[in-house]
Amino acid sequence: MPVRFISSWRLPAVCAALLVAGGAVGALAGAALVGVTVVALTEIVVLLSLFRHKPGPMLQSSATRPPEYDRLMTRTRRIASRLRDLRSAAGTLPDAVVLLDHSLHVRWFNHAAEELLGLKRPRDRGRPIAELLRNSELADWLTDGAREPLNDVTSPGHPNRHVTATLLPFGSRQRLLLARDTSHLTRLEQIRRDFVANVSHELRTPLTVIHGYLELLDPEDVPELAPVLDEMRAQSKRMGQIVEDLLTLSRLETQDHVADEHVQMAPLLASLRKEAEALSQGRHTVSLDIATSYDLLGSPKDLHSAFSNLVSNAVRYTPTGGRIAIRWAEDEGGARFSVQDSGFGIPAAHIARLTERFYRVSSSRSRDSGGTGLGLSIVKHVLNLHQARLSIESEPGKGSTFACVFGSDRLLDGTRLQEAAGLHP
Ligand code: ADP
């Protein structure tokens, strides 16, 4: 009997030690450990009540009790009291904490989980979590394996709130579902987007007026001001382009999908080649290689804008005499549009940040070549909307290859086109 008792209280004691460590790791990890200890607490409370209410013959009087009994009871009570505190702390955490077993059935959850995830006590204990969160993005994410955290989705408990969720494995195939209310951040992000869109919209009209008047002025009327006039025209054009790019980005950011239109690649590629030649004005050798007959499914306007940004960058960041190769070819399970140049190249440290707004490797080079610093940001958003990705390979002094990689779902061949037109069963 004493041997069994000692081994039973070790589990919660270990949990208590883990909790102390958890506090140092951070609030979320601490919350996770608090969840785990709740199970231990239940066990220890049962154990205590057994001793209190059903003492065995050996434990009925202090004279006959084993000597370690009182000491172990005191320690067990102390641990149980600490675990009780932690349980009520977990209960008041602002983050939702749900303890799940190996088959994703609910074992325990705190008050925030009722608020944020719409769980109900005691009704939902023991039920499959995916069923409880049915018809929500969270349920789909859990069913798909929840390998990555899920950011900014509508809360199943509150349609006006947003949550970010993480699923952590622990113990023997158990899981902790953590969800944090991110409504405040979502609102701030919305305010930022609206502000940028409104400012850009408000600037558009006065800029058009200024640009119009500048075009009317003839430098020959005031020859000494001709260089100033040229500079003013170039800058007003640049400002106009920045405003247009910001408006494009605002529109792309608010979209969550694109129209599924048939994008014919052959004419699109031919027009991109013409654009490159017009921009280059004979300073580069431009080639086009169409190695597949696939077309794309998506937004013709947005895809043209993304591809055109890559072509324009290749021309602008390649010195005279360089080569620019535009290519459309099959890729593992999909297809890729790529633009290769023999230009300045990009040091490796900059590559991960190139799609950030206004991020430039060299500001003066970007400005001198008429850049806005928003082109690759637009490319990234357009590709996200098409479930495609941007691949960048570059070597300083040798050149760069920017490629848009599309999955098979976005590809259209002859058969799929006939299917789409209802000509096939
Ligand atoms: P920008 O209008 O400044 O060109 P982008 O968003 O299109 O803005 O590109 C961001 C930065 O990435 C550029 O300022 C430039 O430094 C770098 N970059 C983009 N394309 C190329 C390229 N083909 N070769 C070298 N550098 C490039």
Coordinates of C-alpha atoms and ligand atoms in Angstrom, one line a residue:
M1 CA 0.0 0.0 0.0
P2 CA 2.6 2.7 0.9
V3 CA 4.6 1.8 -2.3
R4 CA 1.5 2.3 -4.5
F5 CA 0.7 5.6 -2.7
I6 CA 4.2 7.0 -3.4
S7 CA 4.1 6.1 -7.1
S8 CA 0.7 7.8 -7.4
W9 CA 1.7 11.2 -6.1
R10 CA 4.8 11.4 -8.2
L11 CA 2.9 12.3 -11.3
P12 CA 1.3 15.5 -10.0
A13 CA 4.6 16.4 -8.3
V14 CA 6.4 16.2 -11.6
C15 CA 3.6 18.3 -13.2
A16 CA 4.0 20.9 -10.5
A17 CA 7.8 21.2 -11.2
L18 CA 7.0 21.5 -14.9
L19 CA 4.7 24.3 -14.1
V20 CA 7.3 26.3 -12.3
A21 CA 9.6 25.8 -15.4
G22 CA 6.6 26.7 -17.6
G23 CA 6.3 30.1 -16.0
A24 CA 9.7 31.0 -17.2
V25 CA 9.0 29.9 -20.8
G26 CA 6.2 32.4 -21.3
A27 CA 2.5 32.9 -20.7
L28 CA 1.3 30.6 -23.6
A29 CA 3.6 27.7 -22.7
G30 CA 2.7 28.3 -19.1
A31 CA -1.0 28.0 -20.0
A32 CA -0.2 24.8 -21.8
L33 CA 1.4 23.3 -18.7
V34 CA -1.5 24.5 -16.5
G35 CA -3.8 22.5 -18.8
V36 CA -1.8 19.4 -18.3
T37 CA -1.8 19.7 -14.5
V38 CA -5.5 19.8 -14.4
V39 CA -5.7 16.1 -15.1
A40 CA -3.1 15.5 -12.4
L41 CA -5.1 17.6 -10.0
T42 CA -8.2 15.4 -10.6
E43 CA -6.1 12.3 -9.8
I44 CA -4.7 13.7 -6.6
V45 CA -8.0 14.9 -5.3
V46 CA -9.5 11.4 -5.9
L47 CA -6.5 10.0 -4.1
L48 CA -6.9 12.3 -1.1
S49 CA -10.6 11.6 -0.7
L50 CA -9.8 7.8 -0.8
F51 CA -7.5 8.3 2.2
R52 CA -9.8 10.6 4.0
H53 CA -13.0 8.6 3.7
K54 CA -12.0 5.0 3.3
P55 CA -8.9 4.4 5.4
G56 CA -7.6 0.8 5.3
P57 CA -7.3 -1.2 8.5
M58 CA -3.6 -0.2 8.7
L59 CA -4.4 3.6 8.6
Q60 CA -7.1 3.9 11.2
S61 CA -5.0 5.1 14.1
S62 CA -1.8 7.1 14.3
A63 CA -0.2 4.3 16.3
T64 CA -0.7 1.8 13.6
R65 CA 0.0 4.1 10.6
P66 CA 3.3 3.7 8.7
P67 CA 5.7 6.5 9.7
E68 CA 5.9 8.1 6.3
Y69 CA 2.1 8.4 6.0
D70 CA 1.7 11.8 7.7
R71 CA 4.6 13.3 5.8
L72 CA 3.3 12.1 2.5
M73 CA -0.2 13.3 3.3
T74 CA 1.1 16.8 4.1
R75 CA 3.1 17.0 0.9
T76 CA 0.2 15.7 -1.2
R77 CA -2.1 18.3 0.3
R78 CA 0.4 21.0 -0.4
I79 CA 0.8 19.9 -4.1
A80 CA -3.0 19.6 -4.4
S81 CA -3.5 23.1 -3.1
R82 CA -0.9 24.5 -5.6
L83 CA -2.5 22.6 -8.4
R84 CA -5.9 24.0 -7.4
D85 CA -4.5 27.5 -7.6
L86 CA -3.1 26.7 -11.0
R87 CA -6.4 25.3 -12.2
S88 CA -8.2 28.5 -11.3
A89 CA -5.3 30.5 -12.9
A90 CA -5.8 28.5 -16.1
G91 CA -9.5 29.2 -15.8
T92 CA -9.0 33.0 -15.8
L93 CA -6.4 33.1 -18.6
P94 CA -7.5 35.4 -21.5
D95 CA -6.3 32.7 -24.0
A96 CA -8.5 29.7 -24.7
V97 CA -6.8 26.5 -23.6
V98 CA -8.4 23.1 -24.6
L99 CA -6.8 19.8 -23.6
L100 CA -7.4 17.1 -26.2
D101 CA -6.8 13.3 -26.1
H102 CA -5.1 11.3 -28.9
S103 CA -8.3 11.2 -31.0
L104 CA -8.9 15.0 -30.5
H105 CA -11.7 14.6 -28.0
V106 CA -12.1 17.3 -25.4
R107 CA -10.8 16.4 -22.0
W108 CA -10.8 19.9 -20.3
F109 CA -11.1 23.6 -21.3
N110 CA -11.0 27.0 -19.5
H111 CA -13.5 29.9 -19.5
A112 CA -11.8 31.7 -22.4
A113 CA -12.5 28.6 -24.5
E114 CA -16.2 29.0 -23.8
E115 CA -16.0 32.6 -24.9
L116 CA -13.7 32.3 -27.9
L117 CA -14.5 28.8 -29.2
G118 CA -18.1 28.6 -28.2
L119 CA -17.6 25.4 -26.0
K120 CA -20.1 24.6 -23.3
R121 CA -19.5 22.9 -20.0
P122 CA -20.2 20.1 -19.1
R123 CA -21.9 19.3 -22.5
D124 CA -18.8 19.3 -24.6
R125 CA -16.4 17.2 -22.4
G126 CA -15.5 14.0 -24.2
R127 CA -16.8 15.2 -27.6
P128 CA -14.7 15.5 -30.8
I129 CA -13.4 19.1 -31.1
A130 CA -13.7 19.2 -34.9
E131 CA -17.4 18.4 -34.5
L132 CA -17.9 21.1 -31.8
L133 CA -16.2 23.7 -34.1
R134 CA -18.1 22.5 -37.1
N135 CA -18.4 24.8 -40.2
S136 CA -15.5 27.0 -39.0
E137 CA -12.1 27.6 -40.5
L138 CA -10.7 26.2 -37.2
A139 CA -12.4 22.9 -37.7
D140 CA -11.0 22.6 -41.3
W141 CA -7.6 23.5 -40.0
L142 CA -7.8 20.8 -37.3
T143 CA -9.0 18.2 -39.7
D144 CA -6.1 19.0 -42.1
G145 CA -3.6 18.3 -39.3
A146 CA -3.0 21.8 -37.9
R147 CA 0.7 21.7 -38.7
E148 CA 1.2 25.5 -38.8
P149 CA -0.5 28.1 -36.5
L150 CA -3.7 29.5 -38.0
N151 CA -3.7 33.3 -38.0
D152 CA -6.6 35.6 -37.8
V153 CA -9.7 33.6 -38.3
T154 CA -13.3 34.3 -37.2
S155 CA -14.0 33.1 -33.7
P156 CA -16.5 30.2 -33.6
G157 CA -17.9 31.7 -30.4
H158 CA -18.2 35.3 -31.6
P159 CA -18.6 36.3 -35.3
N160 CA -17.2 39.7 -34.6
R161 CA -14.0 38.5 -33.1
H162 CA -10.8 37.0 -34.6
V163 CA -8.5 34.4 -33.1
T164 CA -5.0 32.9 -33.8
A165 CA -4.8 29.2 -33.0
T166 CA -1.9 26.8 -32.3
L167 CA -2.0 23.0 -31.7
L168 CA 0.8 21.7 -29.5
P169 CA 1.5 18.0 -29.0
F170 CA 2.4 16.7 -25.5
G171 CA 2.5 13.5 -23.5
S172 CA 1.5 10.4 -25.2
R173 CA -0.2 11.6 -28.4
Q174 CA -2.3 14.3 -26.6
R175 CA -2.7 17.8 -27.9
L176 CA -3.3 21.3 -26.5
L177 CA -5.4 23.7 -28.5
L178 CA -4.5 27.3 -27.7
A179 CA -6.4 30.3 -29.2
R180 CA -5.7 34.0 -28.7
D181 CA -8.1 36.8 -29.3
T182 CA -6.5 39.0 -32.0
S183 CA -9.5 41.2 -32.8
H184 CA -7.7 44.3 -31.6
L185 CA -4.7 43.6 -34.0
T186 CA -7.1 42.9 -36.9
R187 CA -8.9 46.2 -36.2
L188 CA -5.6 48.1 -36.2
E189 CA -4.6 46.4 -39.4
Q190 CA -7.9 47.3 -41.0
I191 CA -7.5 51.0 -39.9
R192 CA -4.0 51.0 -41.4
R193 CA -5.3 49.5 -44.7
D194 CA -8.2 52.0 -44.9
F195 CA -5.8 54.9 -44.1
V196 CA -3.4 54.0 -46.9
A197 CA -6.2 53.4 -49.3
N198 CA -7.9 56.8 -48.4
V199 CA -4.7 58.8 -48.5
S200 CA -3.8 57.3 -51.9
H201 CA -7.3 58.0 -53.2
E202 CA -7.2 61.6 -52.0
L203 CA -3.8 62.2 -53.5
R204 CA -4.8 60.9 -56.9
T205 CA -6.9 63.9 -58.1
P206 CA -4.5 66.8 -57.1
L207 CA -1.6 64.9 -58.6
T208 CA -3.5 64.4 -61.9
V209 CA -4.1 68.2 -61.9
I210 CA -0.4 69.1 -61.2
H211 CA 0.7 66.6 -63.8
G212 CA -1.7 68.0 -66.4
Y213 CA -0.5 71.6 -65.9
L214 CA 3.2 70.6 -66.0
E215 CA 2.5 68.9 -69.4
L216 CA 1.0 72.2 -70.6
L217 CA 4.1 74.2 -69.9
D218 CA 6.5 74.4 -72.8
P219 CA 10.2 74.4 -71.8
E220 CA 11.0 76.5 -74.8
D221 CA 9.0 79.4 -73.3
V222 CA 11.5 79.6 -70.4
P223 CA 14.7 77.8 -71.5
E224 CA 16.5 78.6 -68.3
L225 CA 13.8 76.6 -66.3
A226 CA 13.8 73.6 -68.7
P227 CA 15.9 71.3 -66.5
V228 CA 13.6 72.2 -63.5
L229 CA 10.5 71.5 -65.5
D230 CA 11.9 68.1 -66.6
E231 CA 12.6 67.2 -63.0
M232 CA 9.1 68.3 -61.9
R233 CA 7.5 66.2 -64.6
A234 CA 9.6 63.1 -63.7
Q235 CA 8.8 63.5 -60.0
S236 CA 5.1 64.1 -60.5
K237 CA 5.0 61.0 -62.7
R238 CA 6.8 59.0 -60.0
M239 CA 4.3 60.1 -57.3
G240 CA 1.4 59.2 -59.6
Q241 CA 2.9 55.7 -60.0
I242 CA 3.4 55.3 -56.2
V243 CA -0.2 56.3 -55.6
E244 CA -1.4 53.8 -58.3
D245 CA 0.7 51.0 -56.9
L246 CA -0.6 51.7 -53.3
L247 CA -4.1 51.6 -54.6
T248 CA -3.4 48.3 -56.4
L249 CA -1.9 46.8 -53.1
S250 CA -4.9 48.0 -51.1
R251 CA -7.3 46.3 -53.5
L252 CA -5.2 43.1 -53.5
E253 CA -5.0 43.0 -49.7
T254 CA -8.8 43.2 -49.3
Q255 CA -9.4 40.4 -51.8
D256 CA -9.4 36.8 -50.5
H257 CA -9.8 35.2 -53.9
V258 CA -9.6 36.0 -57.6
A259 CA -12.0 35.4 -60.5
D260 CA -11.3 32.1 -62.2
E261 CA -10.8 33.3 -65.8
H262 CA -9.0 31.6 -68.6
V263 CA -5.6 33.4 -69.0
Q264 CA -4.2 32.7 -72.4
M265 CA -0.4 32.5 -72.0
A266 CA 0.8 32.8 -75.6
P267 CA -0.5 36.3 -76.2
L268 CA 0.3 37.4 -72.7
L269 CA 3.9 36.3 -73.1
A270 CA 4.2 38.0 -76.5
S271 CA 3.0 41.3 -75.0
L272 CA 5.5 41.0 -72.1
R273 CA 8.3 40.5 -74.5
K274 CA 7.2 43.7 -76.4
E275 CA 7.0 45.6 -73.1
A276 CA 10.6 44.5 -72.2
E277 CA 11.9 45.6 -75.7
A278 CA 10.1 48.9 -75.4
L279 CA 11.5 49.6 -71.9
S280 CA 15.0 48.4 -72.9
Q281 CA 15.1 50.5 -76.1
G282 CA 17.6 48.2 -77.7
R283 CA 20.0 48.1 -74.7
H284 CA 19.5 44.4 -73.9
T285 CA 18.9 41.1 -75.8
V286 CA 15.4 39.9 -74.9
S287 CA 14.4 36.3 -75.5
L288 CA 11.1 34.4 -75.1
D289 CA 10.9 30.6 -74.6
I290 CA 7.4 29.0 -74.4
A291 CA 8.1 25.3 -73.5
T292 CA 4.6 24.3 -72.5
S293 CA 1.1 24.8 -74.0
Y294 CA -0.6 25.2 -70.5
D295 CA -2.7 28.3 -69.9
L296 CA -3.6 29.6 -66.5
L297 CA -6.8 30.0 -64.5
G298 CA -7.0 33.3 -62.6
S299 CA -7.1 37.0 -63.0
P300 CA -5.7 38.1 -66.4
K301 CA -5.2 41.7 -65.2
D302 CA -3.4 40.8 -62.0
L303 CA -1.2 38.1 -63.5
H304 CA -0.2 40.5 -66.3
S305 CA 0.6 43.2 -63.6
A306 CA 2.8 40.7 -61.6
F307 CA 4.7 39.3 -64.7
S308 CA 5.1 42.8 -66.0
N309 CA 6.7 43.9 -62.7
L310 CA 9.3 41.1 -63.0
V311 CA 10.1 42.0 -66.6
S312 CA 10.4 45.7 -65.9
N313 CA 12.8 44.9 -62.9
A314 CA 14.9 42.7 -65.1
V315 CA 15.3 45.6 -67.6
R316 CA 15.9 48.2 -64.9
Y317 CA 18.5 46.3 -62.9
T318 CA 20.5 45.0 -65.9
P319 CA 23.2 47.2 -67.4
T320 CA 23.3 47.9 -71.1
G321 CA 24.5 44.9 -73.1
G322 CA 22.9 42.4 -70.7
R323 CA 20.5 39.5 -71.5
I324 CA 16.9 39.0 -70.4
A325 CA 15.2 35.6 -70.8
I326 CA 11.4 35.2 -70.4
R327 CA 10.3 31.5 -70.0
W328 CA 7.1 29.6 -69.5
A329 CA 7.7 25.9 -68.7
E330 CA 6.4 22.9 -66.8
D331 CA 7.7 22.4 -63.3
E332 CA 7.3 19.5 -60.8
G333 CA 3.6 19.0 -60.8
G334 CA 2.9 22.5 -62.1
A335 CA 4.3 25.3 -64.3
R336 CA 6.6 28.3 -63.8
F337 CA 6.9 31.7 -65.4
S338 CA 10.4 33.0 -65.0
V339 CA 12.5 36.0 -65.9
Q340 CA 16.2 35.6 -65.9
D341 CA 18.6 38.5 -66.2
S342 CA 22.4 39.0 -66.4
G343 CA 22.1 42.1 -64.3
F344 CA 23.5 43.5 -61.0
G345 CA 22.2 40.6 -58.9
I346 CA 21.2 40.8 -55.2
P347 CA 23.3 39.9 -52.1
A348 CA 21.8 36.9 -50.3
A349 CA 21.0 38.9 -47.1
H350 CA 18.4 41.0 -48.9
I351 CA 16.5 38.3 -50.7
A352 CA 14.1 37.4 -47.9
R353 CA 13.0 41.0 -47.5
L354 CA 12.5 42.0 -51.1
T355 CA 8.7 41.6 -51.1
E356 CA 8.3 44.0 -48.2
R357 CA 6.8 47.4 -49.2
F358 CA 9.4 50.0 -50.1
Y359 CA 12.3 47.6 -49.4
R360 CA 15.1 48.3 -51.8
V361 CA 18.7 46.9 -52.1
S362 CA 19.9 50.3 -53.4
S363 CA 17.4 53.3 -53.0
S364 CA 19.3 55.4 -55.5
R365 CA 19.4 52.7 -58.2
S366 CA 15.6 52.0 -57.7
R367 CA 14.7 55.7 -57.8
D368 CA 16.9 56.5 -60.8
S369 CA 15.3 53.7 -62.7
G370 CA 11.8 54.9 -61.9
G371 CA 11.0 52.3 -59.2
T372 CA 8.4 52.7 -56.5
G373 CA 9.6 50.0 -54.2
L374 CA 6.2 48.3 -54.4
G375 CA 6.5 46.1 -57.4
L376 CA 7.6 42.8 -55.7
S377 CA 5.0 43.4 -52.9
I378 CA 2.3 43.5 -55.6
V379 CA 3.8 40.3 -57.2
K380 CA 3.7 38.5 -53.9
H381 CA 0.0 39.4 -53.2
V382 CA -1.1 38.4 -56.7
L383 CA 0.7 35.1 -56.4
N384 CA -0.8 34.4 -53.0
L385 CA -4.3 35.0 -54.5
H386 CA -3.4 32.3 -57.1
Q387 CA -1.9 29.9 -54.5
A388 CA 1.4 30.3 -56.3
R389 CA 4.8 31.2 -54.9
L390 CA 7.7 33.5 -55.8
S391 CA 11.1 31.9 -56.1
I392 CA 14.2 34.2 -56.2
E393 CA 17.7 33.1 -57.1
S394 CA 20.4 35.7 -57.5
E395 CA 24.2 36.2 -57.5
P396 CA 25.7 39.6 -57.2
G397 CA 27.5 40.6 -60.4
K398 CA 26.0 37.7 -62.3
G399 CA 22.2 38.2 -62.4
S400 CA 18.9 37.0 -61.0
T401 CA 16.0 34.7 -61.8
F402 CA 12.6 35.5 -60.5
A403 CA 10.0 32.7 -61.0
C404 CA 6.3 32.4 -60.3
V405 CA 5.5 28.8 -59.5
F406 CA 1.9 27.6 -60.1
G407 CA 0.3 24.4 -58.9
S408 CA -1.5 22.0 -61.2
D409 CA -4.9 23.3 -60.0
R410 CA -4.2 26.6 -61.7
L411 CA -3.2 25.0 -65.1
L412 CA -5.5 24.7 -68.1
D413 CA -4.7 22.3 -70.9
G414 CA -6.8 21.4 -73.9
T415 CA -8.8 18.7 -72.0
R416 CA -9.6 20.9 -69.1
L417 CA -10.6 23.7 -71.3
Q418 CA -13.1 21.4 -73.1
E419 CA -14.3 20.2 -69.7
A420 CA -14.8 23.8 -68.6
A421 CA -16.8 24.5 -71.8
G422 CA -19.0 21.5 -71.1
L423 CA -17.8 19.6 -74.2
H424 CA -16.6 16.7 -72.1
P425 CA -18.7 14.5 -69.7
Ligands
ADP1 P1 11.5 48.9 -57.2 O1 10.4 49.7 -57.7 O2 12.4 49.6 -56.3 O3 12.2 48.1 -58.3 P2 10.5 46.3 -56.3 O4 9.6 45.9 -55.2 O5 10.1 45.9 -57.7 O6 10.8 47.8 -56.2 O7 11.9 45.6 -56.0 C1 12.5 45.7 -54.7 C2 14.0 45.8 -54.8 O8 14.5 44.5 -55.3 C3 14.5 46.7 -55.8 O9 14.7 48.0 -55.3 C4 15.9 46.1 -56.2 O10 16.8 46.5 -55.2 C5 15.6 44.6 -56.0 N1 15.4 44.0 -57.3 C6 14.2 43.6 -57.9 N2 14.4 43.0 -59.0 C7 15.7 42.9 -59.3 C8 16.5 42.4 -60.3 N3 16.0 41.7 -61.4 N4 17.8 42.5 -60.2 C9 18.4 43.1 -59.1 N5 17.7 43.6 -58.1 C10 16.4 43.5 -58.2

